[in-house]
Coordinates of C-alpha atoms in Angstrom, one line a residue:
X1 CA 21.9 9.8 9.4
X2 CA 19.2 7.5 8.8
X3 CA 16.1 8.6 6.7
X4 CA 12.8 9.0 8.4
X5 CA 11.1 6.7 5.8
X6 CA 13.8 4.0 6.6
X7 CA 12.6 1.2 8.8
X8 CA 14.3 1.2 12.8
X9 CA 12.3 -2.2 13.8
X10 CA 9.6 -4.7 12.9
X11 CA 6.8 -5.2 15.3
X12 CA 4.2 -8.4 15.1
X13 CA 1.5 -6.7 17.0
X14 CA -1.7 -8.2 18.9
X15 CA -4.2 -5.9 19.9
X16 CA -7.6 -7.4 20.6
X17 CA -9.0 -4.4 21.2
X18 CA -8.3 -3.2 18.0
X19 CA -9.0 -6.1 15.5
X20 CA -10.5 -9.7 15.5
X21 CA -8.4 -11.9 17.8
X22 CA -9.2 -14.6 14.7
X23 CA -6.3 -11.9 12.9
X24 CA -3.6 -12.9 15.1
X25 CA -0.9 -10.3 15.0
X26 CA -0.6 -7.4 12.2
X27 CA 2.9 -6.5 11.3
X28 CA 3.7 -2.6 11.2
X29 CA 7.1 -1.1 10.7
X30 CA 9.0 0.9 12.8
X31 CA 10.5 4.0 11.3
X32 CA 12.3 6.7 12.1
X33 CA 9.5 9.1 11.0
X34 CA 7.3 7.1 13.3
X35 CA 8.5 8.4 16.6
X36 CA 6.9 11.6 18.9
X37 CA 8.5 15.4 17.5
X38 CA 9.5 15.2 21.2
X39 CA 11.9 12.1 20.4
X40 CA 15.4 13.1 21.5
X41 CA 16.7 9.3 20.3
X42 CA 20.1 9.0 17.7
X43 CA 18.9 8.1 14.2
X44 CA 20.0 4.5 14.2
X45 CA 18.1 3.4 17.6
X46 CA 15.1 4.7 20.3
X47 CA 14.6 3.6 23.4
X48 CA 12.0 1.7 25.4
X49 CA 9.8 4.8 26.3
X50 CA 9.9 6.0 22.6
X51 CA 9.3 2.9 21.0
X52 CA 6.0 2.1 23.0
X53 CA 4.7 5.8 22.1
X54 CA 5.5 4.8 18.2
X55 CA 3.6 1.5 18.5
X56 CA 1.1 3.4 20.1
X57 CA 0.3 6.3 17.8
X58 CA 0.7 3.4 14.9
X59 CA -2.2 1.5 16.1
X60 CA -4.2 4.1 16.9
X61 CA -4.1 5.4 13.1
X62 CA -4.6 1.9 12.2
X63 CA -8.6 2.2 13.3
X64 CA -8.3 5.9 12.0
X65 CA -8.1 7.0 15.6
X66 CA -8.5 10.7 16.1
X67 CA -6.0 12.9 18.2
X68 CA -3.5 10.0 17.5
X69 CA -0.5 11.8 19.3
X70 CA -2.2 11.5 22.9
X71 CA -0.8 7.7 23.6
X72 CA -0.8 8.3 27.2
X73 CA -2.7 5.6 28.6
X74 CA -2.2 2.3 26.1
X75 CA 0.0 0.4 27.5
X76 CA 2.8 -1.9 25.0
X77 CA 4.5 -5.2 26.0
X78 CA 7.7 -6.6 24.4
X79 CA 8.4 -10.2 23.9
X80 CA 11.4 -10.1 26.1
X81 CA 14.1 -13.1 25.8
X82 CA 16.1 -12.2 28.7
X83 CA 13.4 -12.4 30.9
X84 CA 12.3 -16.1 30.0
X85 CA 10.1 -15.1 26.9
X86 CA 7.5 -13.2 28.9
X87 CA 6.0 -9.8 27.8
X88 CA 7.2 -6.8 29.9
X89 CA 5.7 -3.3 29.7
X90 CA 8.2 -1.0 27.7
X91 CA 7.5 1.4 30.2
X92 CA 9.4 -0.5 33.0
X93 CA 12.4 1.2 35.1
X94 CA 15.0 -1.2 33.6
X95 CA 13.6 -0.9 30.2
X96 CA 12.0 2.3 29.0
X97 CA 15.5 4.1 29.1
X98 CA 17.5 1.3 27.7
X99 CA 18.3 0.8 23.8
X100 CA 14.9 -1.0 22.2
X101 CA 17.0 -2.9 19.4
X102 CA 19.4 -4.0 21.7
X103 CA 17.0 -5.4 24.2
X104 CA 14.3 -7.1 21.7
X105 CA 16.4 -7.1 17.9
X106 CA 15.1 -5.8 15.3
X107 CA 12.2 -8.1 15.0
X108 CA 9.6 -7.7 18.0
X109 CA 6.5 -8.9 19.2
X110 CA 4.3 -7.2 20.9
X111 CA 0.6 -7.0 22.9
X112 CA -1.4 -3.7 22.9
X113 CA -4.1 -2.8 25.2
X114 CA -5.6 -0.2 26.9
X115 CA -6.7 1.8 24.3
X116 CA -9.2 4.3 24.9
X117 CA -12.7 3.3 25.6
X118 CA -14.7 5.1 22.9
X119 CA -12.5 3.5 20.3
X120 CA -12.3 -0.2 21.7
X121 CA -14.1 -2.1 18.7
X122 CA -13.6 0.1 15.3
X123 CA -11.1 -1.2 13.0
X124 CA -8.9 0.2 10.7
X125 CA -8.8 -0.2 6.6
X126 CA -6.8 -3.2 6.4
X127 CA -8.0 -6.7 7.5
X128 CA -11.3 -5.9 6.1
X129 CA -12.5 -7.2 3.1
X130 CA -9.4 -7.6 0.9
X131 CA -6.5 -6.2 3.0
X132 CA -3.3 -7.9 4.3
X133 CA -5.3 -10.6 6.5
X134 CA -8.5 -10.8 4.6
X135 CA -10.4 -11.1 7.5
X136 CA -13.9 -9.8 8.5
X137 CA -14.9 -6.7 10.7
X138 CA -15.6 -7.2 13.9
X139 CA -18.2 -6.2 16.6
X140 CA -16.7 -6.1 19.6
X141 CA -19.6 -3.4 21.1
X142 CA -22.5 -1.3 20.2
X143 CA -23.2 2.3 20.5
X144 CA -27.0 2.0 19.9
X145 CA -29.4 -0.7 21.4
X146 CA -29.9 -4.0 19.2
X147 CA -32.0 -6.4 20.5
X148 CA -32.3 -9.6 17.8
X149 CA -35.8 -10.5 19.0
X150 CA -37.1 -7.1 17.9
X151 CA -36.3 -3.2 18.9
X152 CA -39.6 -1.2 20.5
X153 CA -39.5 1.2 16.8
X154 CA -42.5 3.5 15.7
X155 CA -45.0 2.4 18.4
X156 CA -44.3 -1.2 17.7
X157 CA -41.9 -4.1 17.1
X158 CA -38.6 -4.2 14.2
X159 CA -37.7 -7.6 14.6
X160 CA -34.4 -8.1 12.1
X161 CA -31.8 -11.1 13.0
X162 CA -28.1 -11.4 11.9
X163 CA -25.4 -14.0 11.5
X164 CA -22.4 -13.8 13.5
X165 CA -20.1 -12.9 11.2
X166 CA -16.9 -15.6 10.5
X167 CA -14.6 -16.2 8.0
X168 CA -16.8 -17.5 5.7
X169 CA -19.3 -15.0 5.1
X170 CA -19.7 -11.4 4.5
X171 CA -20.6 -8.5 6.6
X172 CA -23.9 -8.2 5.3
X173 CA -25.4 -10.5 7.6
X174 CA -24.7 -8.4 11.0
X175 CA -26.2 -5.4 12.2
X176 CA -24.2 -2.3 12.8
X177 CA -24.1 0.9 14.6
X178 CA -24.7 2.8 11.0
X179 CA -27.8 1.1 10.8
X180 CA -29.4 1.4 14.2
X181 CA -28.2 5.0 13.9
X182 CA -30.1 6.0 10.7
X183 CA -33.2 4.1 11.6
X184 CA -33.2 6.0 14.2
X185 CA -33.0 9.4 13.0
X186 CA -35.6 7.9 10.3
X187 CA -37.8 7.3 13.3
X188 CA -37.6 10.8 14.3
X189 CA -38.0 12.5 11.0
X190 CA -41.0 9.9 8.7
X191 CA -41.1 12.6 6.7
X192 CA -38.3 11.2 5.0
X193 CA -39.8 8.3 3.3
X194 CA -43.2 8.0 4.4
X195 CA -45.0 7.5 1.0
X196 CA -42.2 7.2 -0.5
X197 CA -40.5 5.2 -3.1
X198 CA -37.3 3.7 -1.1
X199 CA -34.1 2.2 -2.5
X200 CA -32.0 1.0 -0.1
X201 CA -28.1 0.1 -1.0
X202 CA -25.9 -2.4 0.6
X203 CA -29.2 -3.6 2.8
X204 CA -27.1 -6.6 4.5
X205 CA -29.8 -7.8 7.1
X206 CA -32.5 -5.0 5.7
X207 CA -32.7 -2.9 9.0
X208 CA -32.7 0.2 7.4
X209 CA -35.2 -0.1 4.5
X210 CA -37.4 -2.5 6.8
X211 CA -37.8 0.4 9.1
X212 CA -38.7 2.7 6.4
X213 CA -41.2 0.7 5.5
X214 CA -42.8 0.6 8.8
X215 CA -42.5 4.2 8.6
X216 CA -44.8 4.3 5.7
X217 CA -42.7 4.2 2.6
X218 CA -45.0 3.6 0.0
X219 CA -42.0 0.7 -1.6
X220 CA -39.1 -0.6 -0.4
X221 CA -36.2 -2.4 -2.1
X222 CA -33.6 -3.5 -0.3
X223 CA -30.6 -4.7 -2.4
X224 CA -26.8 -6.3 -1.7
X225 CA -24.9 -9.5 -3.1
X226 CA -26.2 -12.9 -3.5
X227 CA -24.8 -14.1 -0.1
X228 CA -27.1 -12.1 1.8
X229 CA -30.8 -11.9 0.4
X230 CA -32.2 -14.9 1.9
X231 CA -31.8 -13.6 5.5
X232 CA -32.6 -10.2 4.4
X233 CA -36.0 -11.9 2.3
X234 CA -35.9 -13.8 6.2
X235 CA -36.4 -10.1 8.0
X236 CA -38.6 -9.0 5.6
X237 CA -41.3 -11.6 5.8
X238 CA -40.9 -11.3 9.8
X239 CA -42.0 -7.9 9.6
X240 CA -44.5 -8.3 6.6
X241 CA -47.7 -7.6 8.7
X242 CA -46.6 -4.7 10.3
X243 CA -44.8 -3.2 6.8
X244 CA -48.7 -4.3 5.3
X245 CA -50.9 -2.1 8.7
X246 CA -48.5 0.9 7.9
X247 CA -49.2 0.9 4.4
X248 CA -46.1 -0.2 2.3
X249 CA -47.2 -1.7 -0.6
X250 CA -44.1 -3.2 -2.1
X251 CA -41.5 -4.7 -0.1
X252 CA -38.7 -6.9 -2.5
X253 CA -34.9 -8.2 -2.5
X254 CA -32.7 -7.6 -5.2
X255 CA -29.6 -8.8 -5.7
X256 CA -27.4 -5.5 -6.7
X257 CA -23.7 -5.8 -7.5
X258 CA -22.3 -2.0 -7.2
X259 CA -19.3 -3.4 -9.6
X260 CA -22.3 -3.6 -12.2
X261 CA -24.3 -0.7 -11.9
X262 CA -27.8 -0.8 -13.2
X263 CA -30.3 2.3 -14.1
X264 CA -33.4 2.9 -12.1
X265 CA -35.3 0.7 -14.3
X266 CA -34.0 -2.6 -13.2
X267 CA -35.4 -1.5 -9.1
X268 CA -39.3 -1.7 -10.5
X269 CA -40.7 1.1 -8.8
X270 CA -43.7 2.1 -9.9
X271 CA -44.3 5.4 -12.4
X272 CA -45.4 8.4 -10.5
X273 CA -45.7 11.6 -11.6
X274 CA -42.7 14.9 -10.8
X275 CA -44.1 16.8 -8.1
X276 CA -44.5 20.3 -9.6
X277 CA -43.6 19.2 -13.2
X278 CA -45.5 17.6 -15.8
X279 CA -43.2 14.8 -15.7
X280 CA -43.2 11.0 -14.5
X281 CA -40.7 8.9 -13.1
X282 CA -40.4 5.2 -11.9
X283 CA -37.3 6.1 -9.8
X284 CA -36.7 5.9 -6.1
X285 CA -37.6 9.1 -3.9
X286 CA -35.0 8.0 -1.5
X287 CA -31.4 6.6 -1.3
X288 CA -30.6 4.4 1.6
X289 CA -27.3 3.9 2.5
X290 CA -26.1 2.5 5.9
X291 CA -22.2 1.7 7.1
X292 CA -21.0 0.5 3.9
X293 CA -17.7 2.2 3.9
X294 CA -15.4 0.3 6.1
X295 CA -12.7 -0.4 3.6
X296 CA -11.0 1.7 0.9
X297 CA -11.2 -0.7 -2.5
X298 CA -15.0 -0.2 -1.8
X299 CA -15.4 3.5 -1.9
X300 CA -14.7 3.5 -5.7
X301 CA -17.4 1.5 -6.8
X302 CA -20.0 3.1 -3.9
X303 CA -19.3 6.7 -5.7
X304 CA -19.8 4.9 -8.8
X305 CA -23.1 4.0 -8.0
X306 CA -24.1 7.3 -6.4
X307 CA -23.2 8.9 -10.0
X308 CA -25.1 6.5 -11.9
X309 CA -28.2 6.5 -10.1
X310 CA -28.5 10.4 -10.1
X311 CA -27.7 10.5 -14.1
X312 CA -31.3 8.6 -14.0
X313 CA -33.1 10.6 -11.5
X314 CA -34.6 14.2 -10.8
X315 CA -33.5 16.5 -9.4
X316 CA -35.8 16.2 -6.1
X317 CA -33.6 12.4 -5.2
X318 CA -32.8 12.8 -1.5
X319 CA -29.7 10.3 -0.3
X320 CA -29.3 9.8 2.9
X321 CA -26.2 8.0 4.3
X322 CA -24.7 7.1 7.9
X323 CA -21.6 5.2 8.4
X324 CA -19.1 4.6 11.2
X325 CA -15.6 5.8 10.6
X326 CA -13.2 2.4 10.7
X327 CA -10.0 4.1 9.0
X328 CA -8.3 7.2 7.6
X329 CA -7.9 6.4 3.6
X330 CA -11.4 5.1 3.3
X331 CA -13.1 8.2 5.5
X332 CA -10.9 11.1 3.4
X333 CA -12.1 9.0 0.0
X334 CA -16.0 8.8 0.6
X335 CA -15.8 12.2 2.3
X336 CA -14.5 14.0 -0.5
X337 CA -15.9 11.9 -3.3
X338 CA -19.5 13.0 -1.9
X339 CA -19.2 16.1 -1.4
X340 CA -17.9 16.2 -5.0
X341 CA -20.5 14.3 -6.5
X342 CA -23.8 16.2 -4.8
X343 CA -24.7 19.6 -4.7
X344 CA -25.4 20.0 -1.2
X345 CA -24.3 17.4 2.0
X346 CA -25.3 18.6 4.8
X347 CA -24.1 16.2 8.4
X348 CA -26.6 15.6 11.0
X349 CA -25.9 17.1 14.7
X350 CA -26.7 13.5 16.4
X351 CA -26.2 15.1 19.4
X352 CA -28.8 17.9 19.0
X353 CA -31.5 14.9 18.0
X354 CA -31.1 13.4 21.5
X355 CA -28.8 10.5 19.7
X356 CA -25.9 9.4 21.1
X357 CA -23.0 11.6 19.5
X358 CA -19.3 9.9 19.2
X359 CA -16.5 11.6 16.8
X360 CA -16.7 8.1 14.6
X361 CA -20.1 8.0 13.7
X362 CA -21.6 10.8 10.8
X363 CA -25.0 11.3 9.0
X364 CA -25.2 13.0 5.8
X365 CA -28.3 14.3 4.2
X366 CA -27.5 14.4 0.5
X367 CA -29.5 16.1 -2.5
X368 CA -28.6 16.4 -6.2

């Protein structure tokens, strides 16, 4: 009998619903292992029915889909020879019953679609940023509102603009959902970082420390690589008066490797004293972070920087962090490496704050 680790067939899948059309088609493998408990197929074959339900649960782990097993509305076309090289459901009456191998080969392509609504424009772990196809996240829809000329925020205007992302840039220079989401929350609880001393990592466009600073953080420094501080020096100087009328007095752009960790020095902030101690500090208040874990290599160095940063800080350093679940590996990593590295993580209930609430998107409230 054939082992369940032991490759049936090899699918070239396209799923725009899943990943950038500019990726083409992912390849997965087909194994025994693969298919429904419910499979009643011979080890050495599977037919039509069973195959689409395996290509089906596949993708949907692939963009660290949750309840992966309930496949019952995507719908999977084969490249199908006999029929003139047109793509037929593998749900069809002449089809779904008969020997997959036998009809397609071994080698298949396919096209995936109708996946379910609430997960049409996540990816998964590969693709992004250093995986098989290199290629770039993509934003195929928004949960929360973005509007580039500005976003009503605070009683007034946050005007931040993006790039459209492409293969030669990074993702820094688009808004996401993680962002919008913990502005928001920021903009229901000021408390946070008004008066504050703000560090923000990962900034990309600077939504997230920008609004803090209209919020009335006392500073605000908003760091990422070298690609994308001049648009996020761009957002900041768009926003300058209104960061000036609500009293931040230090708004700057610092390019911040997390591969090369620095101490708290290197951020500037100015020396304040240790509220109930007799202490002073020129450390950040607050940690920033917004939707910086989308791929798994990353979650290493992230951690990394989370240790570092509290080795240099008091005890009274507040992170907070939002980020949209894009795949399995790099979710499990950051969850567990957080919740190892901080005393307390406590996630948001969205849903209770009147924010829109979807089982991909989390909000952490970290101390140390």
């Amino acid at each position: 009998p054939m082992a369940a680790d032991e490759t049936l067939i090899v699918a070239a899948i396209e799923c725009d619903e899943a990943w950038p059309p500019s990726c083409g088609t992912r390849k997965f493998r087909i194994r025994r292992g693969d298919f429904p408990p419910s499979s009643h197929s011979s080890s050495s074959s599977c037919t039509g029915r069973e195959l689409r339900a395996a290509i089906a649960r596949l993708v949907l782990r692939s963009i660290g889909a949750e309840g992966d097993d309930d496949t019952g509305g995507v719908t999977v076309e084969a490249h199908d020879g006999r029929r003139g090289g047109e793509f037929v459901s593998l749900l069809r009456d002449d089809v779904k019953d008969e020997d997959a191998a036998a009809r397609f080969g071994k080698r298949i392509r396919c096209i995936v679609s109708d996946l379910p609504p609430s997960l049409v424009g996540f990816g998964g772990d590969e693709g992004r940023g250093g995986g098989a196809t290199g290629e770039l996240p993509a934003i195929a829809g928004r949960f929360f509102p973005y509007d580039p000329d500005g976003i009503d925020y605070a009683g007034g205007k946050l005007v931040v603009k993006e790039i459209e992302n492409n293969r030669s840039n990074g993702t820094g220079l688009n808004v996401w959902d993680g962002a919008l989401l913990l502005a928001r929350y920021l903009e229901k609880h000021p408390d946070r970082v008004c008066s504050k001393r703000v560090l923000e990592l990962g900034s990309g466009c600077g939504l997230v420390g920008i609004a803090a600073g209209l919020l009335g953080a006392e500073e605000i420094v908003l760091t990422d690589l070298p690609y994308a501080i001049g648009l996020m020096k761009d957002n900041v100087d768009r926003n300058a008066p209104a960061l000036e009328r609500a009293g931040c007095k230090r708004a700057e752009c610092l390019v911040y490797d997390w591969y090369k960790p620095q101490t708290m020095r290197y951020f500037g902030f100015e020396t304040k004293p240790v509220v109930g101690t007799k202490l002073f500090s020129a450390e950040a208040d607050v940690v920033l972070v917004a939707d910086c874990v989308w791929v798994e290599e990353l979650v290493a160095p992230l951690l990394q920087v989370f240790e570092n940063i509290i080795s240099h800080s008091s005890s009274q350093l507040s992170v907070i962090i939002s980020y949209q679940r894009r795949g399995k590996l790099a979710h499990e990593a950051f969850w567990n490496g957080v919740h190892s590295i901080f005393r307390t993580v406590v996630q948001v209930d969205l849903e209770h704050l009147g924010l829109a609430q979807t089982n991909i998107h989390y909000l952490l409230l970290c101390k140390v």
